[in-house]
Amino acid sequence: MFKQLFLFSAVFLVLLEASTPAAPSRESVVAGLVANGLKKNLAEKIIELREKYNTEIIKANASGNQKLAQATWNKHQELYHKLFAKVTKEQKAIYEKLNKQYHLYF
């Protein structure tokens, strides 16, 4: 009985692992953004800001401090505005199109 349960569990875990999609690597996300027309340095900065934001917002939300979470959100919005103030209108339009099309949320 134990052997059958063990085999079932092993097969189930293998199937579960096979059906779980892997998160795309940072490099593949940057490559995808570049392939769609964004400049590589802009794509890398966007991803870098997003990774930093995700880490900070998770910590802020985990603390239960709503003011800290809001301040973190505001700080990152300001950083995005500063970043996009330096790019061309064409690059900004490409980013906005990709953001709407793929719901990138960054």
JSON list of C-alpha atoms in Angstrom, two decimals:
[
{"chain": "A", "resi": 1, "resn": "MET", "atom": "CA", "xyz": [0.00, 0.00, 0.00]},
{"chain": "A", "resi": 2, "resn": "PHE", "atom": "CA", "xyz": [2.77, 2.41, 0.96]},
{"chain": "A", "resi": 3, "resn": "LYS", "atom": "CA", "xyz": [4.65, 1.62, -2.25]},
{"chain": "A", "resi": 4, "resn": "GLN", "atom": "CA", "xyz": [1.54, 2.37, -4.36]},
{"chain": "A", "resi": 5, "resn": "LEU", "atom": "CA", "xyz": [0.94, 5.63, -2.49]},
{"chain": "A", "resi": 6, "resn": "PHE", "atom": "CA", "xyz": [4.58, 6.60, -2.98]},
{"chain": "A", "resi": 7, "resn": "LEU", "atom": "CA", "xyz": [4.44, 5.85, -6.72]},
{"chain": "A", "resi": 8, "resn": "PHE", "atom": "CA", "xyz": [1.18, 7.77, -7.08]},
{"chain": "A", "resi": 9, "resn": "SER", "atom": "CA", "xyz": [2.69, 10.75, -5.24]},
{"chain": "A", "resi": 10, "resn": "ALA", "atom": "CA", "xyz": [5.82, 10.65, -7.39]},
{"chain": "A", "resi": 11, "resn": "VAL", "atom": "CA", "xyz": [3.82, 10.51, -10.63]},
{"chain": "A", "resi": 12, "resn": "PHE", "atom": "CA", "xyz": [1.52, 13.28, -9.41]},
{"chain": "A", "resi": 13, "resn": "LEU", "atom": "CA", "xyz": [4.48, 15.53, -8.58]},
{"chain": "A", "resi": 14, "resn": "VAL", "atom": "CA", "xyz": [6.07, 14.89, -11.97]},
{"chain": "A", "resi": 15, "resn": "LEU", "atom": "CA", "xyz": [2.81, 15.76, -13.73]},
{"chain": "A", "resi": 16, "resn": "LEU", "atom": "CA", "xyz": [2.33, 18.84, -11.57]},
{"chain": "A", "resi": 17, "resn": "GLU", "atom": "CA", "xyz": [5.86, 20.02, -12.30]},
{"chain": "A", "resi": 18, "resn": "ALA", "atom": "CA", "xyz": [5.38, 19.44, -16.03]},
{"chain": "A", "resi": 19, "resn": "SER", "atom": "CA", "xyz": [2.13, 21.41, -16.08]},
{"chain": "A", "resi": 20, "resn": "THR", "atom": "CA", "xyz": [3.48, 24.38, -14.12]},
{"chain": "A", "resi": 21, "resn": "PRO", "atom": "CA", "xyz": [4.83, 26.99, -16.52]},
{"chain": "A", "resi": 22, "resn": "ALA", "atom": "CA", "xyz": [8.24, 28.36, -15.64]},
{"chain": "A", "resi": 23, "resn": "ALA", "atom": "CA", "xyz": [8.56, 32.09, -15.14]},
{"chain": "A", "resi": 24, "resn": "PRO", "atom": "CA", "xyz": [10.40, 33.72, -18.02]},
{"chain": "A", "resi": 25, "resn": "SER", "atom": "CA", "xyz": [13.97, 34.72, -17.31]},
{"chain": "A", "resi": 26, "resn": "ARG", "atom": "CA", "xyz": [14.93, 38.36, -17.02]},
{"chain": "A", "resi": 27, "resn": "GLU", "atom": "CA", "xyz": [16.94, 38.04, -20.23]},
{"chain": "A", "resi": 28, "resn": "SER", "atom": "CA", "xyz": [14.02, 36.61, -22.19]},
{"chain": "A", "resi": 29, "resn": "VAL", "atom": "CA", "xyz": [11.71, 39.41, -21.02]},
{"chain": "A", "resi": 30, "resn": "VAL", "atom": "CA", "xyz": [14.27, 42.04, -22.05]},
{"chain": "A", "resi": 31, "resn": "ALA", "atom": "CA", "xyz": [14.77, 40.26, -25.39]},
{"chain": "A", "resi": 32, "resn": "GLY", "atom": "CA", "xyz": [11.01, 40.23, -25.97]},
{"chain": "A", "resi": 33, "resn": "LEU", "atom": "CA", "xyz": [10.70, 43.95, -25.24]},
{"chain": "A", "resi": 34, "resn": "VAL", "atom": "CA", "xyz": [13.66, 44.70, -27.52]},
{"chain": "A", "resi": 35, "resn": "ALA", "atom": "CA", "xyz": [12.18, 42.53, -30.28]},
{"chain": "A", "resi": 36, "resn": "ASN", "atom": "CA", "xyz": [9.03, 44.64, -30.06]},
{"chain": "A", "resi": 37, "resn": "GLY", "atom": "CA", "xyz": [10.96, 47.87, -30.57]},
{"chain": "A", "resi": 38, "resn": "LEU", "atom": "CA", "xyz": [12.15, 49.09, -27.16]},
{"chain": "A", "resi": 39, "resn": "LYS", "atom": "CA", "xyz": [15.80, 49.99, -26.78]},
{"chain": "A", "resi": 40, "resn": "LYS", "atom": "CA", "xyz": [17.71, 47.46, -24.72]},
{"chain": "A", "resi": 41, "resn": "ASN", "atom": "CA", "xyz": [18.88, 49.91, -22.05]},
{"chain": "A", "resi": 42, "resn": "LEU", "atom": "CA", "xyz": [15.31, 51.16, -21.55]},
{"chain": "A", "resi": 43, "resn": "ALA", "atom": "CA", "xyz": [13.94, 47.62, -21.31]},
{"chain": "A", "resi": 44, "resn": "GLU", "atom": "CA", "xyz": [16.62, 46.72, -18.75]},
{"chain": "A", "resi": 45, "resn": "LYS", "atom": "CA", "xyz": [15.85, 49.81, -16.66]},
{"chain": "A", "resi": 46, "resn": "ILE", "atom": "CA", "xyz": [12.12, 49.05, -16.73]},
{"chain": "A", "resi": 47, "resn": "ILE", "atom": "CA", "xyz": [12.72, 45.47, -15.59]},
{"chain": "A", "resi": 48, "resn": "GLU", "atom": "CA", "xyz": [15.15, 46.63, -12.90]},
{"chain": "A", "resi": 49, "resn": "LEU", "atom": "CA", "xyz": [12.61, 49.12, -11.54]},
{"chain": "A", "resi": 50, "resn": "ARG", "atom": "CA", "xyz": [9.88, 46.50, -11.63]},
{"chain": "A", "resi": 51, "resn": "GLU", "atom": "CA", "xyz": [11.97, 43.92, -9.75]},
{"chain": "A", "resi": 52, "resn": "LYS", "atom": "CA", "xyz": [12.91, 46.48, -7.10]},
{"chain": "A", "resi": 53, "resn": "TYR", "atom": "CA", "xyz": [9.30, 47.62, -6.80]},
{"chain": "A", "resi": 54, "resn": "ASN", "atom": "CA", "xyz": [8.01, 44.06, -6.42]},
{"chain": "A", "resi": 55, "resn": "THR", "atom": "CA", "xyz": [10.47, 43.37, -3.61]},
{"chain": "A", "resi": 56, "resn": "GLU", "atom": "CA", "xyz": [9.70, 46.61, -1.79]},
{"chain": "A", "resi": 57, "resn": "ILE", "atom": "CA", "xyz": [5.92, 46.41, -2.16]},
{"chain": "A", "resi": 58, "resn": "ILE", "atom": "CA", "xyz": [5.86, 42.81, -0.88]},
{"chain": "A", "resi": 59, "resn": "LYS", "atom": "CA", "xyz": [7.80, 43.92, 2.21]},
{"chain": "A", "resi": 60, "resn": "ALA", "atom": "CA", "xyz": [5.53, 46.94, 2.70]},
{"chain": "A", "resi": 61, "resn": "ASN", "atom": "CA", "xyz": [2.36, 44.86, 2.35]},
{"chain": "A", "resi": 62, "resn": "ALA", "atom": "CA", "xyz": [3.74, 42.17, 4.66]},
{"chain": "A", "resi": 63, "resn": "SER", "atom": "CA", "xyz": [4.35, 44.80, 7.32]},
{"chain": "A", "resi": 64, "resn": "GLY", "atom": "CA", "xyz": [0.66, 45.68, 7.27]},
{"chain": "A", "resi": 65, "resn": "ASN", "atom": "CA", "xyz": [1.57, 49.36, 7.15]},
{"chain": "A", "resi": 66, "resn": "GLN", "atom": "CA", "xyz": [-0.74, 50.92, 4.57]},
{"chain": "A", "resi": 67, "resn": "LYS", "atom": "CA", "xyz": [1.10, 54.25, 4.64]},
{"chain": "A", "resi": 68, "resn": "LEU", "atom": "CA", "xyz": [4.39, 52.50, 3.84]},
{"chain": "A", "resi": 69, "resn": "ALA", "atom": "CA", "xyz": [2.76, 50.59, 0.98]},
{"chain": "A", "resi": 70, "resn": "GLN", "atom": "CA", "xyz": [1.31, 53.81, -0.45]},
{"chain": "A", "resi": 71, "resn": "ALA", "atom": "CA", "xyz": [4.64, 55.63, -0.06]},
{"chain": "A", "resi": 72, "resn": "THR", "atom": "CA", "xyz": [6.40, 52.76, -1.85]},
{"chain": "A", "resi": 73, "resn": "TRP", "atom": "CA", "xyz": [3.86, 52.93, -4.71]},
{"chain": "A", "resi": 74, "resn": "ASN", "atom": "CA", "xyz": [4.25, 56.72, -4.98]},
{"chain": "A", "resi": 75, "resn": "LYS", "atom": "CA", "xyz": [8.06, 56.50, -4.98]},
{"chain": "A", "resi": 76, "resn": "HIS", "atom": "CA", "xyz": [8.10, 53.99, -7.81]},
{"chain": "A", "resi": 77, "resn": "GLN", "atom": "CA", "xyz": [5.57, 55.94, -9.85]},
{"chain": "A", "resi": 78, "resn": "GLU", "atom": "CA", "xyz": [7.86, 58.95, -9.53]},
{"chain": "A", "resi": 79, "resn": "LEU", "atom": "CA", "xyz": [10.84, 56.85, -10.70]},
{"chain": "A", "resi": 80, "resn": "TYR", "atom": "CA", "xyz": [8.86, 55.66, -13.76]},
{"chain": "A", "resi": 81, "resn": "HIS", "atom": "CA", "xyz": [7.86, 59.23, -14.61]},
{"chain": "A", "resi": 82, "resn": "LYS", "atom": "CA", "xyz": [11.50, 60.34, -14.35]},
{"chain": "A", "resi": 83, "resn": "LEU", "atom": "CA", "xyz": [12.62, 57.45, -16.55]},
{"chain": "A", "resi": 84, "resn": "PHE", "atom": "CA", "xyz": [10.01, 58.14, -19.22]},
{"chain": "A", "resi": 85, "resn": "ALA", "atom": "CA", "xyz": [10.71, 61.87, -19.17]},
{"chain": "A", "resi": 86, "resn": "LYS", "atom": "CA", "xyz": [14.11, 61.00, -20.69]},
{"chain": "A", "resi": 87, "resn": "VAL", "atom": "CA", "xyz": [12.92, 58.76, -23.53]},
{"chain": "A", "resi": 88, "resn": "THR", "atom": "CA", "xyz": [11.67, 59.67, -26.98]},
{"chain": "A", "resi": 89, "resn": "LYS", "atom": "CA", "xyz": [7.97, 59.84, -27.75]},
{"chain": "A", "resi": 90, "resn": "GLU", "atom": "CA", "xyz": [8.42, 56.88, -30.08]},
{"chain": "A", "resi": 91, "resn": "GLN", "atom": "CA", "xyz": [9.88, 54.70, -27.31]},
{"chain": "A", "resi": 92, "resn": "LYS", "atom": "CA", "xyz": [7.17, 55.79, -24.90]},
{"chain": "A", "resi": 93, "resn": "ALA", "atom": "CA", "xyz": [4.49, 54.93, -27.47]},
{"chain": "A", "resi": 94, "resn": "ILE", "atom": "CA", "xyz": [6.01, 51.47, -28.01]},
{"chain": "A", "resi": 95, "resn": "TYR", "atom": "CA", "xyz": [6.08, 50.86, -24.26]},
{"chain": "A", "resi": 96, "resn": "GLU", "atom": "CA", "xyz": [2.47, 52.00, -23.82]},
{"chain": "A", "resi": 97, "resn": "LYS", "atom": "CA", "xyz": [1.34, 49.76, -26.69]},
{"chain": "A", "resi": 98, "resn": "LEU", "atom": "CA", "xyz": [3.13, 46.75, -25.18]},
{"chain": "A", "resi": 99, "resn": "ASN", "atom": "CA", "xyz": [1.80, 47.56, -21.73]},
{"chain": "A", "resi": 100, "resn": "LYS", "atom": "CA", "xyz": [-1.79, 47.64, -23.01]},
{"chain": "A", "resi": 101, "resn": "GLN", "atom": "CA", "xyz": [-1.38, 44.59, -25.23]},
{"chain": "A", "resi": 102, "resn": "TYR", "atom": "CA", "xyz": [0.34, 42.34, -22.70]},
{"chain": "A", "resi": 103, "resn": "HIS", "atom": "CA", "xyz": [-0.80, 43.96, -19.43]},
{"chain": "A", "resi": 104, "resn": "LEU", "atom": "CA", "xyz": [2.79, 44.35, -18.26]},
{"chain": "A", "resi": 105, "resn": "TYR", "atom": "CA", "xyz": [1.84, 46.71, -15.41]},
{"chain": "A", "resi": 106, "resn": "PHE", "atom": "CA", "xyz": [5.20, 48.37, -15.24]}
]
